[in-house]
Amino acid sequence: MLKECIEALQIEPTGTYVDVTFGGGGHSKKILEALNGGRLIAFDQDEDARKEAEKIKDRSFTFCQANFMYMKRYLKLNGVTTVNGILADLGISSHQIDSPERGFSTRFDGPLDMRMDKTIPRTAANILNEYSEDQLHKLFGMYGELKNAKTASRIIAQRRVTSPLQRTEDLKAALAPIAPRGKENKYFAQVFQALRIEVNEEMKALEDFLHQCGEVVVSGGRLVVMSYHSLEDRMVKNYINKGKVFGDVDKDFFGNEIKPFEAVNRKPIEASDEEIEENSRARSAKLRVAAKL
């Protein structure tokens, strides 16, 4: 939904914008095309993304190799205190999925890594082989939304005693007997999603990032967020509607709601049938747009 994301930002040519999920640079390049005297600051913690960013020679472009949970800090380091719009395309990039050595994909055999930032010490293999059975149960239930999370955690705890899980095929082989018949691919995707979220602390990063958005976006500016699973989308929806990812909206002495943004689209924008046909990953994408009050 590249076109929808760029349109939702309502780019002012002289404005300052942030792309907190640079990835392969597709969104950033489109934003730069719309700027004339403006500025774009992009974020990504992935080393491969940094290499892609180095190919962009536009003087309006600044790249920060950092997790977007540190957005406000890096903006300040680059002399930026307020911005006109922020774009976040959550999840993992196609390049990460298509690299077997990263361990993100259920399609290839590779090491159980799943780190977006290769400098962090903990991998998916560490979690599978070191977490307690109860911790794995909670992880698969909360982040993977597995209906048989307890059974999956027990099987892994039993398997690793004699044979530690090191590769993606080890994990799939261990859980194959309990994967729903005919829905194995979806099941493994949920397992991998849970591990990826835990390895990269994605929920904490998203919460920290969202709260910073309210502090840096100017009045009338846009927050555009595309998510790919219900956990992310729920947090984004809550933040836009309530000013925080959990709990009820705060109110002032007079009963007025205290929240930085207002939803532009009541329901999330979803991909067209044509786009889903070209890119099956777009099927789960939900785009939410908010304007700063």
Short mmCIF file of C-alpha atoms in Angstrom, two decimals:
data_model
loop_
_atom_site.label_atom_id
_atom_site.label_comp_id
_atom_site.label_asym_id
_atom_site.label_seq_id
_atom_site.Cartn_x
_atom_site.Cartn_y
_atom_site.Cartn_z
CA MET A 1 0.00 0.00 0.00
CA LEU A 2 2.79 2.39 -0.96
CA LYS A 3 0.44 4.86 -2.67
CA GLU A 4 -1.97 4.94 0.27
CA CYS A 5 0.86 5.51 2.78
CA ILE A 6 2.34 8.43 0.86
CA GLU A 7 -1.07 10.05 0.27
CA ALA A 8 -1.94 9.68 3.96
CA LEU A 9 1.15 11.68 4.97
CA GLN A 10 -0.13 14.74 3.04
CA ILE A 11 3.46 15.78 2.37
CA GLU A 12 4.36 19.47 2.39
CA PRO A 13 7.42 19.94 0.12
CA THR A 14 9.27 22.00 2.75
CA GLY A 15 8.26 19.83 5.70
CA THR A 16 10.25 17.41 7.85
CA TYR A 17 9.27 13.75 7.78
CA VAL A 18 10.32 10.51 9.44
CA ASP A 19 10.31 6.98 8.02
CA VAL A 20 11.00 4.80 11.05
CA THR A 21 11.10 1.53 9.08
CA PHE A 22 13.43 2.17 6.14
CA GLY A 23 13.79 -1.49 5.05
CA GLY A 24 14.55 -1.50 1.33
CA GLY A 25 13.90 2.23 1.06
CA GLY A 26 10.73 2.16 -1.04
CA HIS A 27 8.73 4.53 1.15
CA SER A 28 11.67 6.85 1.78
CA LYS A 29 12.38 7.28 -1.93
CA LYS A 30 8.75 8.24 -2.59
CA ILE A 31 8.77 10.76 0.26
CA LEU A 32 11.99 12.31 -1.07
CA GLU A 33 10.39 12.69 -4.51
CA ALA A 34 7.68 14.85 -2.91
CA LEU A 35 10.10 17.09 -1.00
CA ASN A 36 11.50 20.39 -2.21
CA GLY A 37 13.43 22.10 0.54
CA GLY A 38 12.15 19.65 3.13
CA ARG A 39 13.91 16.89 5.04
CA LEU A 40 13.56 13.15 5.64
CA ILE A 41 15.06 11.24 8.56
CA ALA A 42 14.89 7.45 8.24
CA PHE A 43 15.46 4.76 10.87
CA ASP A 44 16.34 1.08 10.71
CA GLN A 45 18.46 -1.07 13.00
CA ASP A 46 19.27 -3.59 10.27
CA GLU A 47 22.75 -3.56 8.73
CA ASP A 48 21.37 -4.47 5.29
CA ALA A 49 19.04 -1.46 5.48
CA ARG A 50 22.03 0.78 6.21
CA LYS A 51 23.73 -0.47 3.05
CA GLU A 52 20.61 0.35 1.03
CA ALA A 53 20.41 3.79 2.61
CA GLU A 54 23.98 4.57 1.56
CA LYS A 55 22.83 4.41 -2.07
CA ILE A 56 20.62 7.48 -1.54
CA LYS A 57 22.70 10.60 -2.20
CA ASP A 58 19.92 13.17 -1.67
CA ARG A 59 21.07 16.00 0.64
CA SER A 60 17.58 16.08 2.18
CA PHE A 61 18.06 12.53 3.51
CA THR A 62 19.50 11.44 6.86
CA PHE A 63 19.74 7.78 7.94
CA CYS A 64 19.91 6.64 11.56
CA GLN A 65 20.90 3.03 12.21
CA ALA A 66 18.80 2.61 15.33
CA ASN A 67 15.60 1.07 16.67
CA PHE A 68 12.66 3.45 16.29
CA MET A 69 12.09 3.30 20.05
CA TYR A 70 14.97 5.82 20.18
CA MET A 71 13.39 8.13 17.57
CA LYS A 72 13.16 11.27 19.71
CA ARG A 73 16.77 10.94 20.88
CA TYR A 74 18.16 10.60 17.34
CA LEU A 75 15.98 13.39 15.99
CA LYS A 76 17.42 15.67 18.65
CA LEU A 77 20.97 14.59 17.74
CA ASN A 78 20.18 15.70 14.18
CA GLY A 79 18.82 19.06 15.27
CA VAL A 80 15.16 18.13 14.83
CA THR A 81 12.58 18.79 17.56
CA THR A 82 9.32 18.71 15.56
CA VAL A 83 8.21 16.94 12.39
CA ASN A 84 5.28 17.18 9.97
CA GLY A 85 4.66 13.48 9.63
CA ILE A 86 5.80 10.01 10.66
CA LEU A 87 5.47 6.77 8.70
CA ALA A 88 5.86 3.29 10.20
CA ASP A 89 5.52 0.08 8.16
CA LEU A 90 5.77 -2.51 10.93
CA GLY A 91 6.84 -6.13 10.64
CA ILE A 92 9.79 -7.41 8.66
CA SER A 93 11.05 -6.43 5.24
CA SER A 94 10.94 -8.70 2.20
CA HIS A 95 14.74 -8.75 2.18
CA GLN A 96 14.83 -10.15 5.72
CA ILE A 97 12.22 -12.79 4.89
CA ASP A 98 14.05 -13.85 1.73
CA SER A 99 17.43 -14.28 3.47
CA PRO A 100 17.62 -17.87 4.82
CA GLU A 101 20.58 -17.03 7.06
CA ARG A 102 18.41 -14.58 9.04
CA GLY A 103 16.01 -17.32 10.15
CA PHE A 104 12.84 -15.25 9.70
CA SER A 105 11.15 -17.38 7.06
CA THR A 106 9.30 -20.66 7.41
CA ARG A 107 10.11 -21.36 3.75
CA PHE A 108 13.86 -21.87 4.12
CA ASP A 109 16.12 -23.84 6.42
CA GLY A 110 18.41 -21.50 8.34
CA PRO A 111 19.73 -20.76 11.82
CA LEU A 112 17.13 -19.84 14.47
CA ASP A 113 18.35 -16.25 14.63
CA MET A 114 15.55 -13.70 13.91
CA ARG A 115 17.51 -10.66 15.14
CA MET A 116 16.77 -7.43 13.31
CA ASP A 117 19.82 -5.94 15.00
CA LYS A 118 22.62 -8.49 14.75
CA THR A 119 24.52 -6.89 17.62
CA ILE A 120 22.00 -7.99 20.27
CA PRO A 121 23.06 -11.25 21.95
CA ARG A 122 19.75 -13.15 22.24
CA THR A 123 18.52 -15.23 19.30
CA ALA A 124 15.42 -17.35 18.73
CA ALA A 125 17.53 -20.43 19.50
CA ASN A 126 18.42 -18.98 22.91
CA ILE A 127 14.74 -18.48 23.71
CA LEU A 128 13.69 -21.96 22.58
CA ASN A 129 16.49 -23.72 24.45
CA GLU A 130 16.67 -21.58 27.61
CA TYR A 131 13.17 -20.28 28.43
CA SER A 132 11.16 -22.33 30.91
CA GLU A 133 8.18 -24.31 29.64
CA ASP A 134 5.86 -21.81 31.33
CA GLN A 135 7.62 -18.85 29.67
CA LEU A 136 7.31 -20.51 26.26
CA HIS A 137 3.62 -21.20 26.93
CA LYS A 138 2.96 -17.51 27.61
CA LEU A 139 5.08 -16.45 24.64
CA PHE A 140 3.28 -18.67 22.12
CA GLY A 141 -0.12 -17.83 23.56
CA MET A 142 0.36 -14.07 23.73
CA TYR A 143 2.48 -13.27 20.68
CA GLY A 144 1.65 -16.23 18.45
CA GLU A 145 -1.97 -16.64 19.54
CA LEU A 146 -1.56 -20.42 19.30
CA LYS A 147 -4.56 -22.43 20.47
CA ASN A 148 -2.26 -25.26 21.56
CA ALA A 149 0.46 -23.06 23.08
CA LYS A 150 0.81 -25.28 26.16
CA THR A 151 1.29 -28.43 24.09
CA ALA A 152 3.81 -26.68 21.83
CA SER A 153 5.87 -25.47 24.80
CA ARG A 154 5.86 -28.95 26.36
CA ILE A 155 7.06 -30.60 23.13
CA ILE A 156 9.92 -28.09 22.76
CA ALA A 157 10.94 -28.52 26.41
CA GLN A 158 11.06 -32.30 25.93
CA ARG A 159 12.84 -32.16 22.55
CA ARG A 160 15.66 -29.84 23.66
CA VAL A 161 16.76 -32.19 26.45
CA THR A 162 18.30 -34.58 23.93
CA SER A 163 18.54 -32.34 20.86
CA PRO A 164 18.76 -28.53 21.21
CA LEU A 165 16.90 -26.60 18.53
CA GLN A 166 19.37 -24.72 16.32
CA ARG A 167 17.72 -24.43 12.89
CA THR A 168 14.30 -23.49 11.56
CA GLU A 169 13.75 -27.03 10.24
CA ASP A 170 14.45 -28.39 13.77
CA LEU A 171 11.60 -26.27 15.12
CA LYS A 172 9.19 -27.16 12.32
CA ALA A 173 9.97 -30.89 12.67
CA ALA A 174 9.35 -30.75 16.42
CA LEU A 175 5.96 -29.06 16.05
CA ALA A 176 4.80 -30.77 12.82
CA PRO A 177 2.79 -33.47 14.69
CA ILE A 178 0.59 -30.83 16.40
CA ALA A 179 0.23 -28.38 13.49
CA PRO A 180 -3.41 -28.23 12.26
CA ARG A 181 -3.89 -30.41 9.18
CA GLY A 182 -3.97 -28.29 6.04
CA LYS A 183 -2.99 -25.14 7.95
CA GLU A 184 0.62 -25.98 8.72
CA ASN A 185 2.07 -22.89 7.01
CA LYS A 186 -0.16 -20.50 8.97
CA TYR A 187 0.66 -22.33 12.22
CA PHE A 188 4.42 -22.15 11.70
CA ALA A 189 4.09 -18.47 10.74
CA GLN A 190 2.41 -17.82 14.10
CA VAL A 191 5.21 -19.65 15.94
CA PHE A 192 7.89 -17.70 14.08
CA GLN A 193 6.02 -14.43 14.69
CA ALA A 194 5.97 -15.06 18.44
CA LEU A 195 9.71 -15.74 18.53
CA ARG A 196 10.57 -12.72 16.35
CA ILE A 197 8.53 -10.39 18.55
CA GLU A 198 10.26 -11.68 21.68
CA VAL A 199 13.79 -11.61 20.22
CA ASN A 200 13.42 -7.99 19.09
CA GLU A 201 11.21 -6.77 21.96
CA GLU A 202 8.84 -5.42 19.33
CA MET A 203 5.90 -4.66 21.59
CA LYS A 204 7.98 -2.54 23.98
CA ALA A 205 9.63 -0.74 21.05
CA LEU A 206 6.23 0.01 19.48
CA GLU A 207 4.80 1.36 22.73
CA ASP A 208 7.81 3.63 23.33
CA PHE A 209 7.74 4.83 19.73
CA LEU A 210 4.03 5.66 19.70
CA HIS A 211 4.23 7.80 22.82
CA GLN A 212 7.14 9.76 21.31
CA CYS A 213 5.04 10.53 18.22
CA GLY A 214 2.70 12.70 20.26
CA GLU A 215 5.67 14.74 21.46
CA VAL A 216 7.28 15.52 18.10
CA VAL A 217 4.51 15.79 15.48
CA VAL A 218 3.28 19.36 14.89
CA SER A 219 -0.40 20.33 15.07
CA GLY A 220 -2.16 19.01 11.98
CA GLY A 221 0.74 16.65 11.20
CA ARG A 222 0.15 13.02 10.32
CA LEU A 223 0.95 9.66 11.92
CA VAL A 224 0.68 6.81 9.41
CA VAL A 225 1.15 3.24 10.69
CA MET A 226 0.79 -0.05 8.84
CA SER A 227 0.64 -3.20 10.96
CA TYR A 228 0.47 -6.88 10.08
CA HIS A 229 -0.95 -8.64 13.12
CA SER A 230 -3.69 -7.97 15.64
CA LEU A 231 -1.36 -7.25 18.56
CA GLU A 232 0.32 -4.35 16.75
CA ASP A 233 -2.91 -3.05 15.27
CA ARG A 234 -4.64 -3.07 18.67
CA MET A 235 -1.84 -1.02 20.21
CA VAL A 236 -1.85 1.50 17.35
CA LYS A 237 -5.66 1.78 17.44
CA ASN A 238 -5.66 2.29 21.22
CA TYR A 239 -2.95 4.93 21.05
CA ILE A 240 -4.75 6.92 18.37
CA ASN A 241 -8.14 6.69 20.11
CA LYS A 242 -7.03 6.94 23.75
CA GLY A 243 -3.55 8.44 23.82
CA LYS A 244 -2.03 5.27 25.28
CA VAL A 245 -1.71 1.65 24.18
CA PHE A 246 -3.39 0.17 27.26
CA GLY A 247 -6.23 1.36 29.49
CA ASP A 248 -8.84 4.08 29.15
CA VAL A 249 -8.36 7.60 27.84
CA ASP A 250 -7.30 10.19 30.43
CA LYS A 251 -9.47 13.27 30.96
CA ASP A 252 -8.76 16.74 32.31
CA PHE A 253 -10.61 18.53 35.12
CA PHE A 254 -13.43 19.50 32.75
CA GLY A 255 -13.87 15.99 31.35
CA ASN A 256 -12.10 16.66 28.05
CA GLU A 257 -10.14 13.74 26.63
CA ILE A 258 -6.36 14.08 26.81
CA LYS A 259 -4.89 12.53 23.68
CA PRO A 260 -2.47 13.84 21.05
CA PHE A 261 -4.07 12.41 17.90
CA GLU A 262 -7.43 11.95 16.25
CA ALA A 263 -8.18 9.13 13.82
CA VAL A 264 -8.51 10.17 10.17
CA ASN A 265 -9.94 6.79 9.13
CA ARG A 266 -12.31 5.15 11.63
CA LYS A 267 -11.62 1.72 10.15
CA PRO A 268 -8.17 0.65 8.95
CA ILE A 269 -7.41 0.83 5.24
CA GLU A 270 -6.77 -2.61 3.75
CA ALA A 271 -5.05 -3.76 0.58
CA SER A 272 -6.99 -4.18 -2.65
CA ASP A 273 -7.57 -7.61 -4.20
CA GLU A 274 -5.09 -6.67 -6.93
CA GLU A 275 -2.33 -5.88 -4.44
CA ILE A 276 -2.99 -9.05 -2.45
CA GLU A 277 -2.65 -11.03 -5.68
CA GLU A 278 0.76 -9.43 -6.29
CA ASN A 279 1.90 -9.64 -2.67
CA SER A 280 0.19 -12.17 -0.39
CA ARG A 281 1.75 -10.51 2.68
CA ALA A 282 -0.51 -7.49 2.07
CA ARG A 283 -3.53 -9.62 3.01
CA SER A 284 -2.95 -8.98 6.73
CA ALA A 285 -1.91 -5.32 6.41
CA LYS A 286 -3.96 -2.67 8.22
CA LEU A 287 -3.20 1.00 7.67
CA ARG A 288 -4.23 3.55 10.30
CA VAL A 289 -3.91 7.30 9.85
CA ALA A 290 -4.13 9.97 12.55
CA ALA A 291 -3.82 13.76 12.65
CA LYS A 292 -2.20 15.66 15.52
CA LEU A 293 -4.70 17.69 17.51
#
